[in-house]
Amino acid sequence: MDLHNIRETYNFDSLDTDKLKDSPMGQFQHWFEEYKVLGVKDYNAMAISTVIGDIPECRIVLLKEIRDNGYVFYSNYGSAKGKALESNPNISALFFWREQERQVRISGKVVKIDEKESKSYFETRPYLSKIGAAASNQSRPIGSRKELEEKFNSFTSKYPEGTDVPMPTEWGGYLIIPERYEFWQGREGRLHDRLVFVLEDGHWTIQRIQP
Ligand SMILES: Cc1cc2nc3c(=O)[nH]c(=O)nc-3n(C[C@H](O)[C@H](O)[C@H](O)COP(=O)(O)O)c2cc1C
């Protein structure tokens, strides 16, 4: 398949230091809110990359909370990403907001959030999402779809709708504590705007980099 002729022009907006919010967190929130109002499905999706050994791996997760000190997503601590983060807490998160020709890259380190906080979020999840999380040892092999469904059904029998589904011990939230942001705005002629914030001695420095 030849895809050489696919070309887009980017001219939705521009980004310069005089337009930036006071902090990268503020700038992220501003762009996030501008994207949110478009009503795109899964507008809170982000690709997160982890490294295990020297192998990088990325996957989509949902951003569930923006805190003053970082970004929360939930997963299974025993999953492939969980194991990678256990041995190497460095993470890179990527948001692609196509409609606005924007990309934001955030890198930093993760910490697990408090179990109590995970529990209070888990309790707000729909019944079937709770059962799904309880029934799945995420990323580990299983013999067949049938086996998976039987496992799921055994959990629905054990915890019928309306009863408390306990949060699996392996399940919980991660907080990404940012150390670097890159804001990318597509521009004409591929002269895109790229502004990078780096945390140095507790202060954010800003640098424009070439497209
Ligand atoms: C739109 C979308 C949202 C997802 N949200 C999550 C999520 O919030 N948490 C999660 O663990 N996996 C989520 N997944 C599944 C992950 O992409 C991935 O398959 C799973 O976490 C296992 O990844 P791992 O084997 O690298 O650990 C989502 C996938 C998609 C496509």
mmCIF file of C-alpha atoms and ligand atoms in Angstrom:
data_model
loop_
_atom_site.group_PDB
_atom_site.id
_atom_site.type_symbol
_atom_site.label_atom_id
_atom_site.label_comp_id
_atom_site.label_asym_id
_atom_site.label_seq_id
_atom_site.Cartn_x
_atom_site.Cartn_y
_atom_site.Cartn_z
ATOM 1 C CA MET A 1 0.000 0.000 0.000
ATOM 2 C CA ASP A 2 1.418 3.319 -1.055
ATOM 3 C CA LEU A 3 0.526 6.208 1.276
ATOM 4 C CA HIS A 4 2.962 8.765 -0.114
ATOM 5 C CA ASN A 5 0.227 11.059 -1.435
ATOM 6 C CA ILE A 6 -1.549 11.571 1.873
ATOM 7 C CA ARG A 7 -0.836 15.171 2.823
ATOM 8 C CA GLU A 8 -2.514 17.609 5.179
ATOM 9 C CA THR A 9 -2.072 21.316 5.565
ATOM 10 C CA TYR A 10 -1.932 22.541 9.144
ATOM 11 C CA ASN A 11 -3.218 26.054 9.709
ATOM 12 C CA PHE A 12 -5.682 25.863 12.600
ATOM 13 C CA ASP A 13 -3.674 27.926 15.086
ATOM 14 C CA SER A 14 -0.198 29.061 16.154
ATOM 15 C CA LEU A 15 1.683 28.938 19.440
ATOM 16 C CA ASP A 16 4.166 31.464 20.751
ATOM 17 C CA THR A 17 5.528 32.251 24.188
ATOM 18 C CA ASP A 18 3.312 35.364 24.520
ATOM 19 C CA LYS A 19 0.211 33.151 24.147
ATOM 20 C CA LEU A 20 1.280 30.568 26.701
ATOM 21 C CA LYS A 21 -0.339 30.184 30.090
ATOM 22 C CA ASP A 22 1.888 30.804 33.117
ATOM 23 C CA SER A 23 2.815 27.171 33.598
ATOM 24 C CA PRO A 24 2.888 24.049 31.439
ATOM 25 C CA MET A 25 0.169 22.596 33.687
ATOM 26 C CA GLY A 26 -2.001 25.645 32.926
ATOM 27 C CA GLN A 27 -1.243 25.407 29.209
ATOM 28 C CA PHE A 28 -2.102 21.710 29.176
ATOM 29 C CA GLN A 29 -5.381 22.342 30.983
ATOM 30 C CA HIS A 30 -6.230 25.175 28.577
ATOM 31 C CA TRP A 31 -5.677 23.037 25.467
ATOM 32 C CA PHE A 32 -7.386 20.054 27.118
ATOM 33 C CA GLU A 33 -10.493 22.120 27.819
ATOM 34 C CA GLU A 34 -10.479 23.483 24.258
ATOM 35 C CA TYR A 35 -10.396 19.888 23.000
ATOM 36 C CA LYS A 36 -12.975 18.606 25.483
ATOM 37 C CA VAL A 37 -15.705 20.938 24.220
ATOM 38 C CA LEU A 38 -15.473 19.429 20.728
ATOM 39 C CA GLY A 39 -17.176 16.316 22.114
ATOM 40 C CA VAL A 40 -14.757 13.852 20.519
ATOM 41 C CA LYS A 41 -15.229 10.304 21.854
ATOM 42 C CA ASP A 42 -12.485 9.354 24.324
ATOM 43 C CA TYR A 43 -11.128 12.897 24.300
ATOM 44 C CA ASN A 44 -9.236 11.958 27.494
ATOM 45 C CA ALA A 45 -7.315 9.150 25.779
ATOM 46 C CA MET A 46 -3.533 9.271 25.884
ATOM 47 C CA ALA A 47 -0.812 6.933 24.680
ATOM 48 C CA ILE A 48 1.603 6.063 27.454
ATOM 49 C CA SER A 49 5.027 4.591 26.831
ATOM 50 C CA THR A 50 7.001 2.558 29.296
ATOM 51 C CA VAL A 51 10.310 0.775 29.013
ATOM 52 C CA ILE A 52 11.115 -2.708 30.207
ATOM 53 C CA GLY A 53 14.744 -3.735 29.805
ATOM 54 C CA ASP A 54 15.554 -1.847 26.626
ATOM 55 C CA ILE A 55 12.187 -2.500 24.964
ATOM 56 C CA PRO A 56 9.743 0.419 24.742
ATOM 57 C CA GLU A 57 6.023 -0.281 24.618
ATOM 58 C CA CYS A 58 3.054 2.031 24.301
ATOM 59 C CA ARG A 59 -0.699 1.739 24.712
ATOM 60 C CA ILE A 60 -3.774 3.926 25.160
ATOM 61 C CA VAL A 61 -5.208 4.617 28.613
ATOM 62 C CA LEU A 62 -7.735 7.165 29.836
ATOM 63 C CA LEU A 63 -6.727 10.237 31.783
ATOM 64 C CA LYS A 64 -9.057 10.245 34.784
ATOM 65 C CA GLU A 65 -7.938 13.181 36.872
ATOM 66 C CA ILE A 66 -5.834 16.305 36.491
ATOM 67 C CA ARG A 67 -4.236 17.184 39.830
ATOM 68 C CA ASP A 68 -2.018 20.124 40.770
ATOM 69 C CA ASN A 69 0.979 17.777 40.761
ATOM 70 C CA GLY A 70 0.158 15.516 37.836
ATOM 71 C CA TYR A 71 -2.105 13.232 35.858
ATOM 72 C CA VAL A 72 -3.932 10.119 37.053
ATOM 73 C CA PHE A 73 -4.823 6.981 35.112
ATOM 74 C CA TYR A 74 -5.959 3.560 36.345
ATOM 75 C CA SER A 75 -4.743 0.141 35.417
ATOM 76 C CA ASN A 76 -3.726 -3.267 36.661
ATOM 77 C CA TYR A 77 -0.439 -3.178 38.600
ATOM 78 C CA GLY A 78 0.375 -6.721 37.445
ATOM 79 C CA SER A 79 -0.094 -5.917 33.734
ATOM 80 C CA ALA A 80 2.788 -5.545 31.286
ATOM 81 C CA LYS A 81 2.808 -1.785 31.880
ATOM 82 C CA GLY A 82 2.585 -2.374 35.634
ATOM 83 C CA LYS A 83 5.640 -4.604 35.566
ATOM 84 C CA ALA A 84 7.536 -2.145 33.377
ATOM 85 C CA LEU A 85 6.695 0.748 35.731
ATOM 86 C CA GLU A 86 7.714 -1.335 38.752
ATOM 87 C CA SER A 87 11.231 -1.683 37.360
ATOM 88 C CA ASN A 88 11.413 1.726 35.652
ATOM 89 C CA PRO A 89 9.011 4.507 36.714
ATOM 90 C CA ASN A 90 9.884 6.689 33.693
ATOM 91 C CA ILE A 91 6.875 7.316 31.493
ATOM 92 C CA SER A 92 5.946 9.329 28.454
ATOM 93 C CA ALA A 93 2.339 10.320 27.759
ATOM 94 C CA LEU A 94 1.128 11.557 24.402
ATOM 95 C CA PHE A 95 -2.055 13.347 23.430
ATOM 96 C CA PHE A 96 -2.958 13.793 19.743
ATOM 97 C CA TRP A 97 -5.714 16.307 19.159
ATOM 98 C CA ARG A 98 -6.159 15.997 15.415
ATOM 99 C CA GLU A 99 -9.077 18.414 15.028
ATOM 100 C CA GLN A 100 -6.896 21.206 16.399
ATOM 101 C CA GLU A 101 -3.647 19.943 14.847
ATOM 102 C CA ARG A 102 -2.070 19.661 18.273
ATOM 103 C CA GLN A 103 0.125 17.192 20.049
ATOM 104 C CA VAL A 104 1.221 17.317 23.682
ATOM 105 C CA ARG A 105 3.967 15.173 25.064
ATOM 106 C CA ILE A 106 4.490 14.859 28.807
ATOM 107 C CA SER A 107 7.285 12.857 30.357
ATOM 108 C CA GLY A 108 8.119 12.210 33.974
ATOM 109 C CA LYS A 109 7.843 9.533 36.603
ATOM 110 C CA VAL A 110 4.889 7.636 38.013
ATOM 111 C CA VAL A 111 3.956 6.857 41.583
ATOM 112 C CA LYS A 112 1.020 4.731 42.688
ATOM 113 C CA ILE A 113 -1.776 6.777 44.225
ATOM 114 C CA ASP A 114 -3.166 5.918 47.664
ATOM 115 C CA GLU A 115 -5.119 2.677 47.789
ATOM 116 C CA LYS A 116 -7.956 4.590 49.453
ATOM 117 C CA GLU A 117 -8.133 6.988 46.511
ATOM 118 C CA SER A 118 -8.165 4.079 44.050
ATOM 119 C CA LYS A 119 -10.941 2.437 46.027
ATOM 120 C CA SER A 120 -13.110 5.509 46.046
ATOM 121 C CA TYR A 121 -12.747 5.786 42.246
ATOM 122 C CA PHE A 122 -13.311 2.017 41.780
ATOM 123 C CA GLU A 123 -16.596 2.299 43.641
ATOM 124 C CA THR A 124 -17.878 4.855 41.127
ATOM 125 C CA ARG A 125 -17.268 2.530 38.153
ATOM 126 C CA PRO A 126 -20.205 0.791 36.448
ATOM 127 C CA TYR A 127 -20.930 -2.743 37.721
ATOM 128 C CA LEU A 128 -19.648 -4.535 34.600
ATOM 129 C CA SER A 129 -16.411 -2.511 34.571
ATOM 130 C CA LYS A 130 -15.805 -3.574 38.169
ATOM 131 C CA ILE A 131 -16.454 -7.214 37.287
ATOM 132 C CA GLY A 132 -14.233 -6.924 34.195
ATOM 133 C CA ALA A 133 -11.373 -5.532 36.269
ATOM 134 C CA ALA A 134 -11.827 -8.236 38.904
ATOM 135 C CA ALA A 135 -11.990 -11.059 36.352
ATOM 136 C CA SER A 136 -8.958 -10.058 34.310
ATOM 137 C CA ASN A 137 -5.326 -10.639 35.172
ATOM 138 C CA GLN A 138 -4.491 -8.042 32.575
ATOM 139 C CA SER A 139 -1.761 -8.926 30.054
ATOM 140 C CA ARG A 140 -1.383 -12.503 31.292
ATOM 141 C CA PRO A 141 -2.242 -15.389 28.955
ATOM 142 C CA ILE A 142 -5.530 -17.293 29.033
ATOM 143 C CA GLY A 143 -6.429 -20.439 27.094
ATOM 144 C CA SER A 144 -9.537 -19.229 25.277
ATOM 145 C CA ARG A 145 -12.308 -16.638 25.078
ATOM 146 C CA LYS A 146 -14.588 -19.249 26.681
ATOM 147 C CA GLU A 147 -12.313 -19.526 29.706
ATOM 148 C CA LEU A 148 -12.293 -15.730 30.034
ATOM 149 C CA GLU A 149 -16.093 -15.553 29.884
ATOM 150 C CA GLU A 150 -16.417 -18.338 32.445
ATOM 151 C CA LYS A 151 -14.128 -16.403 34.741
ATOM 152 C CA PHE A 152 -16.242 -13.287 34.214
ATOM 153 C CA ASN A 153 -19.452 -15.262 34.917
ATOM 154 C CA SER A 154 -18.004 -16.753 38.098
ATOM 155 C CA PHE A 155 -17.458 -13.183 39.336
ATOM 156 C CA THR A 156 -21.007 -12.102 38.417
ATOM 157 C CA SER A 157 -22.330 -15.116 40.398
ATOM 158 C CA LYS A 158 -20.088 -14.367 43.353
ATOM 159 C CA TYR A 159 -20.902 -10.651 43.292
ATOM 160 C CA PRO A 160 -24.394 -10.169 41.817
ATOM 161 C CA GLU A 161 -25.411 -6.684 40.722
ATOM 162 C CA GLY A 162 -26.231 -4.540 43.725
ATOM 163 C CA THR A 163 -23.616 -6.168 45.978
ATOM 164 C CA ASP A 164 -20.151 -4.795 46.677
ATOM 165 C CA VAL A 165 -17.521 -5.841 44.134
ATOM 166 C CA PRO A 166 -14.200 -5.559 46.001
ATOM 167 C CA MET A 167 -11.412 -3.713 44.203
ATOM 168 C CA PRO A 168 -8.849 -6.272 43.000
ATOM 169 C CA THR A 169 -5.623 -6.003 44.999
ATOM 170 C CA GLU A 170 -3.645 -5.576 41.763
ATOM 171 C CA TRP A 171 -5.739 -2.695 40.512
ATOM 172 C CA GLY A 172 -5.217 1.023 41.127
ATOM 173 C CA GLY A 173 -4.173 4.439 39.970
ATOM 174 C CA TYR A 174 -0.884 5.897 38.837
ATOM 175 C CA LEU A 175 0.058 9.555 39.087
ATOM 176 C CA ILE A 176 2.328 10.870 36.339
ATOM 177 C CA ILE A 177 4.512 13.577 37.861
ATOM 178 C CA PRO A 178 5.654 15.677 34.915
ATOM 179 C CA GLU A 179 9.261 16.757 34.314
ATOM 180 C CA ARG A 180 9.018 17.788 30.670
ATOM 181 C CA TYR A 181 6.243 18.984 28.348
ATOM 182 C CA GLU A 182 6.247 19.612 24.658
ATOM 183 C CA PHE A 183 3.411 21.549 23.044
ATOM 184 C CA TRP A 184 3.198 21.078 19.275
ATOM 185 C CA GLN A 185 0.979 23.127 17.022
ATOM 186 C CA GLY A 186 0.882 22.244 13.322
ATOM 187 C CA ARG A 187 1.727 25.112 10.935
ATOM 188 C CA GLU A 188 1.906 25.660 7.203
ATOM 189 C CA GLY A 189 4.925 24.493 5.259
ATOM 190 C CA ARG A 190 5.764 22.106 8.096
ATOM 191 C CA LEU A 191 7.121 25.050 10.146
ATOM 192 C CA HIS A 192 5.320 23.749 13.177
ATOM 193 C CA ASP A 193 5.497 25.443 16.566
ATOM 194 C CA ARG A 194 7.203 23.391 19.253
ATOM 195 C CA LEU A 195 7.633 24.743 22.760
ATOM 196 C CA VAL A 196 9.350 22.654 25.374
ATOM 197 C CA PHE A 197 9.157 23.111 29.146
ATOM 198 C CA VAL A 198 11.743 21.401 31.330
ATOM 199 C CA LEU A 199 11.732 21.325 35.124
ATOM 200 C CA GLU A 200 15.117 22.493 36.408
ATOM 201 C CA ASP A 201 15.755 23.057 40.125
ATOM 202 C CA GLY A 202 12.043 23.413 40.729
ATOM 203 C CA HIS A 203 11.526 25.958 37.920
ATOM 204 C CA TRP A 204 10.124 25.481 34.444
ATOM 205 C CA THR A 205 12.353 26.651 31.601
ATOM 206 C CA ILE A 206 10.913 27.239 28.117
ATOM 207 C CA GLN A 207 12.678 26.535 24.851
ATOM 208 C CA ARG A 208 11.477 26.682 21.250
ATOM 209 C CA ILE A 209 12.766 23.805 19.191
ATOM 210 C CA GLN A 210 12.817 23.294 15.441
ATOM 211 C CA PRO A 211 9.990 21.437 13.782
HETATM 212 C C1 LIG B 1 -9.763 3.954 24.193
HETATM 213 C C2 LIG B 1 -8.995 3.012 25.092
HETATM 214 C C3 LIG B 1 -8.969 3.269 26.463
HETATM 215 C C4 LIG B 1 -8.273 2.422 27.326
HETATM 216 N N1 LIG B 1 -8.197 2.753 28.658
HETATM 217 C C5 LIG B 1 -7.451 1.992 29.482
HETATM 218 C C6 LIG B 1 -7.248 2.393 30.837
HETATM 219 O O1 LIG B 1 -7.703 3.453 31.298
HETATM 220 N N2 LIG B 1 -6.511 1.568 31.628
HETATM 221 C C7 LIG B 1 -5.951 0.396 31.154
HETATM 222 O O2 LIG B 1 -5.307 -0.301 31.919
HETATM 223 N N3 LIG B 1 -6.097 0.027 29.872
HETATM 224 C C8 LIG B 1 -6.823 0.790 29.020
HETATM 225 N N4 LIG B 1 -6.953 0.435 27.699
HETATM 226 C C9 LIG B 1 -6.325 -0.832 27.246
HETATM 227 C C10 LIG B 1 -4.816 -0.609 27.029
HETATM 228 O O3 LIG B 1 -4.589 0.065 25.815
HETATM 229 C C11 LIG B 1 -4.012 -1.918 27.058
HETATM 230 O O4 LIG B 1 -4.521 -2.841 26.115
HETATM 231 C C12 LIG B 1 -4.036 -2.573 28.440
HETATM 232 O O5 LIG B 1 -3.900 -1.622 29.480
HETATM 233 C C13 LIG B 1 -2.921 -3.609 28.570
HETATM 234 O O6 LIG B 1 -1.692 -2.976 28.344
HETATM 235 P P1 LIG B 1 -0.298 -3.635 28.770
HETATM 236 O O7 LIG B 1 -0.375 -5.096 28.380
HETATM 237 O O8 LIG B 1 0.738 -2.890 27.990
HETATM 238 O O9 LIG B 1 -0.157 -3.455 30.253
HETATM 239 C C14 LIG B 1 -7.609 1.278 26.809
HETATM 240 C C15 LIG B 1 -7.618 1.048 25.427
HETATM 241 C C16 LIG B 1 -8.281 1.909 24.594
HETATM 242 C C17 LIG B 1 -8.221 1.666 23.099
#
